[in-house]
Coordinates of C-alpha atoms and ligand atoms in Angstrom, one line a residue:
X236 CA 1.4 45.0 115.9
X237 CA 4.8 45.2 117.7
X238 CA 6.0 42.4 120.0
X239 CA 8.9 42.4 122.5
X240 CA 11.7 39.7 122.4
X241 CA 13.9 39.4 125.5
X242 CA 17.5 39.9 124.3
X243 CA 20.8 41.4 125.2
X244 CA 22.0 44.2 125.4
X245 CA 18.3 45.0 125.8
X246 CA 14.8 43.9 124.6
X247 CA 14.0 44.4 120.9
X248 CA 10.5 45.3 119.6
X249 CA 9.5 44.4 116.1
X250 CA 6.5 43.6 113.9
X251 CA 6.2 39.8 113.3
X252 CA 5.1 40.5 109.7
X253 CA 8.4 42.4 109.1
X254 CA 10.6 39.7 110.7
X255 CA 12.1 36.6 109.2
X256 CA 13.7 33.6 110.7
X257 CA 16.8 32.7 108.8
X258 CA 18.6 29.4 109.5
X259 CA 22.1 29.3 108.3
X260 CA 23.7 26.2 106.7
X261 CA 22.1 23.5 108.9
X262 CA 23.5 21.0 106.3
X263 CA 24.6 17.4 106.6
X264 CA 28.0 18.7 105.3
X265 CA 28.6 20.5 108.6
X266 CA 26.6 18.5 111.1
X267 CA 27.2 14.9 110.1
X268 CA 30.2 12.7 109.9
X269 CA 31.8 12.5 106.5
X270 CA 31.1 16.0 105.3
X271 CA 32.9 19.3 104.9
X272 CA 33.2 20.1 108.6
X273 CA 34.8 16.8 109.4
X274 CA 37.3 17.0 106.5
X275 CA 38.5 20.3 108.1
X276 CA 39.4 18.3 111.3
X277 CA 36.3 19.3 113.4
X278 CA 34.1 17.3 115.8
X279 CA 30.8 17.7 114.1
X280 CA 29.0 16.5 117.3
X281 CA 29.5 19.9 118.7
X282 CA 27.0 21.3 116.2
X283 CA 24.3 18.8 117.0
X284 CA 23.4 20.9 120.1
X285 CA 21.8 23.6 117.8
X286 CA 19.4 21.3 116.2
X287 CA 16.9 21.1 119.0
X288 CA 16.8 24.9 119.6
X289 CA 16.6 25.4 115.7
X290 CA 13.5 23.1 115.7
X291 CA 11.9 25.1 118.5
X292 CA 12.6 28.4 116.6
X293 CA 11.3 26.9 113.4
X294 CA 8.1 25.6 114.9
X295 CA 7.5 29.0 116.6
X296 CA 8.1 31.0 113.4
X297 CA 5.9 28.8 111.4
X298 CA 3.1 29.0 114.0
X299 CA 3.3 32.8 113.9
X300 CA 3.5 32.8 110.1
X301 CA 6.9 34.5 109.9
X302 CA 8.8 34.3 106.7
X303 CA 11.3 31.4 107.2
X304 CA 14.4 31.3 105.1
X305 CA 17.0 28.5 104.9
X306 CA 20.6 28.9 103.5
X307 CA 23.1 26.3 102.2
X308 CA 26.7 26.8 101.5
X309 CA 27.9 25.0 98.4
X310 CA 29.2 25.1 94.9
X311 CA 28.4 24.2 91.3
X312 CA 29.5 20.6 90.3
X313 CA 32.1 22.1 87.9
X314 CA 33.4 24.4 90.8
X315 CA 33.5 27.4 88.4
X316 CA 31.8 29.5 91.2
X317 CA 34.5 28.5 93.9
X318 CA 37.3 31.0 94.3
X319 CA 40.7 29.3 94.0
X320 CA 41.7 30.8 97.3
X321 CA 38.8 28.9 99.0
X322 CA 39.6 25.6 97.2
X323 CA 43.3 25.7 97.9
X324 CA 43.3 26.9 101.4
X325 CA 44.4 24.7 104.3
X326 CA 45.1 21.0 104.5
X327 CA 41.7 19.3 104.7
X328 CA 41.5 15.5 104.5
X329 CA 39.3 16.0 101.4
X330 CA 38.9 19.2 99.4
X331 CA 35.7 20.8 98.2
X332 CA 34.5 18.7 95.3
X333 CA 36.2 15.4 96.3
X334 CA 34.0 12.4 96.7
X335 CA 32.9 11.4 100.3
X336 CA 30.4 9.2 102.0
X337 CA 27.6 11.8 101.4
X338 CA 28.6 12.6 97.9
X339 CA 31.0 15.3 96.7
X340 CA 32.1 17.6 99.5
X341 CA 30.1 20.9 99.6
X342 CA 28.6 20.5 96.1
X343 CA 25.0 21.3 95.3
X344 CA 22.7 18.4 94.6
X345 CA 24.9 15.9 96.7
X346 CA 23.4 14.4 99.8
X347 CA 25.8 16.2 102.1
X348 CA 24.5 19.5 100.8
X349 CA 21.0 18.9 102.1
X350 CA 19.7 20.5 105.2
X351 CA 19.4 17.9 108.1
X352 CA 16.1 16.0 108.1
X353 CA 15.0 17.5 111.5
X354 CA 15.0 21.0 109.9
X355 CA 13.8 20.1 106.4
X356 CA 12.4 23.2 104.7
X357 CA 8.7 23.3 103.7
X358 CA 8.0 23.8 100.0
X359 CA 7.0 27.4 100.4
X360 CA 10.1 28.3 102.5
X361 CA 12.9 29.9 100.3
X362 CA 16.2 28.1 100.3
X363 CA 19.2 30.4 99.5
X364 CA 22.1 28.7 97.9
X365 CA 25.3 30.7 98.6
X366 CA 28.8 30.2 97.4
X367 CA 30.3 32.2 100.3
X368 CA 30.1 32.4 104.0
X369 CA 27.7 35.4 104.1
X370 CA 24.2 34.8 102.9
X371 CA 24.1 38.1 101.0
X372 CA 27.2 37.6 98.9
X373 CA 26.1 36.6 95.3
X374 CA 22.5 35.7 96.2
X375 CA 19.1 37.2 95.9
X376 CA 18.6 37.3 99.7
X377 CA 18.4 41.1 100.0
X378 CA 16.0 41.4 97.1
X379 CA 13.8 38.7 98.6
X380 CA 13.8 40.4 102.1
X381 CA 13.0 43.9 100.7
X382 CA 10.3 42.5 98.5
X383 CA 8.7 41.0 101.6
X384 CA 9.1 44.2 103.7
X385 CA 11.4 42.5 106.1
X386 CA 13.5 44.7 108.5
X387 CA 14.4 42.4 111.3
X388 CA 16.2 39.0 111.0
X389 CA 16.2 36.3 113.7
X390 CA 19.2 34.1 113.0
X391 CA 20.2 30.6 113.9
X392 CA 22.6 28.1 112.4
X393 CA 26.2 27.2 112.0
X394 CA 28.8 28.1 112.6
X395 CA 28.5 31.1 115.0
X396 CA 31.7 32.8 114.1
X397 CA 31.9 31.9 110.4
X398 CA 28.6 32.0 108.4
X399 CA 26.3 33.3 111.1
X400 CA 28.6 36.2 111.9
X401 CA 29.3 37.0 108.3
X402 CA 25.7 37.0 107.5
X403 CA 24.7 39.2 110.4
X404 CA 27.5 41.6 109.6
X405 CA 26.3 41.8 106.0
X406 CA 22.7 42.2 107.1
X407 CA 23.5 44.9 109.7
X408 CA 25.3 47.0 107.1
X409 CA 22.3 46.7 104.8
X410 CA 20.1 48.2 107.6
X411 CA 18.4 45.0 108.9
X412 CA 18.1 44.5 112.7
X413 CA 19.6 41.1 113.6
X414 CA 19.0 38.9 116.6
X415 CA 21.2 35.8 117.0
X416 CA 19.5 33.0 118.9
X417 CA 22.4 31.8 121.1
X418 CA 21.5 28.2 121.6
X419 CA 20.2 27.8 118.0
X420 CA 23.8 28.6 116.9
X421 CA 26.8 26.5 117.4
X422 CA 30.6 26.3 116.6
X423 CA 33.2 23.6 116.4
X424 CA 35.0 25.8 118.9
X425 CA 32.9 26.5 121.9
X426 CA 35.1 29.5 122.9
X427 CA 34.5 31.1 119.5
X428 CA 30.7 30.5 119.9
X429 CA 30.8 32.3 123.3
X430 CA 33.0 35.1 122.2
X431 CA 31.3 35.4 118.8
X432 CA 27.9 36.1 120.6
X433 CA 29.6 38.6 122.9
X434 CA 31.0 40.5 120.0
X435 CA 27.5 40.9 118.5
X436 CA 25.9 42.5 121.6
X437 CA 28.9 44.4 123.0
X438 CA 29.1 48.2 122.9
X439 CA 25.3 48.6 123.2
X440 CA 24.7 46.0 120.4
X441 CA 27.4 47.1 118.0
X442 CA 25.9 44.9 115.2
X443 CA 22.9 43.2 116.8
X444 CA 21.2 41.5 119.6
X445 CA 21.5 38.0 121.2
X446 CA 18.5 36.1 122.5
X447 CA 17.6 32.4 122.7
X448 CA 15.1 29.9 121.2
X449 CA 12.8 29.8 124.2
X450 CA 12.6 33.6 124.4
X451 CA 11.9 33.7 120.7
X452 CA 9.1 31.0 121.1
X453 CA 7.6 33.1 123.9
X454 CA 7.5 36.2 121.7
X455 CA 6.0 34.3 118.9
X456 CA 3.4 32.7 121.3
X457 CA 2.5 36.3 122.3
X458 CA 2.2 37.3 118.7
X459 CA -0.2 34.5 117.9
X460 CA -2.3 35.4 120.9
X461 CA -2.4 39.1 119.9
X462 CA -3.3 38.3 116.3
Ligands
LIG1 N1 34.2 25.9 108.9 C1 33.2 26.6 109.5 O1 33.3 26.9 110.7 N2 32.2 27.1 108.8 C2 32.0 27.1 107.4 O2 32.9 26.7 106.7 N3 30.8 27.5 106.9 C3 29.8 27.9 107.8 O3 29.9 28.4 108.9 N4 28.5 27.6 107.3

């Protein structure tokens, strides 16, 4: 069965059983005060706007029995997997690994590393722990997608121009069709969010499509009715 999702630069048709919803890094470290995002000088409230649309997309994907995947950016407690260039860069108020109100910044197992409660993964939903910005770099995501026959990725999460973009670019080069859900993504920089989405869909969809959570929900409802 093929369903149609309204998107730009044009509608995309895909088989729900070959599609996955992937939510990128909806972690307390990026969305809540006291985490990695705030240490970089960002207003984390800007990312909260994506939570409701991500909830809508998550509920729709679960109802249509799509594969749902969550990712988290973070490092081993001993930081051996963190490139020095990443640890040293910039002038954050706290560096990766420093103690903060939600535990050590961007470290696996700490409270800040958790996905926000509103989007908590179900036990059967894979969670990909990634050391980089892209979800394919040094993870088993590609293997997991291929084992499950996935050819289309519906993507939400944060931030639009960093981890969402990097992941979509990686996925596109690996042959996956990628759809960013505009309102289910967010950035600390509204201008980067807007332009980031335009970059994906420009030139006839140079590396993907852009849709939104309500359109995705409508497509999933159609899939459930057709099943
Ligand atoms: N800082 C920023 O915009 N993003 C990141 O560091 N990681 C993700 O996007 N997840």
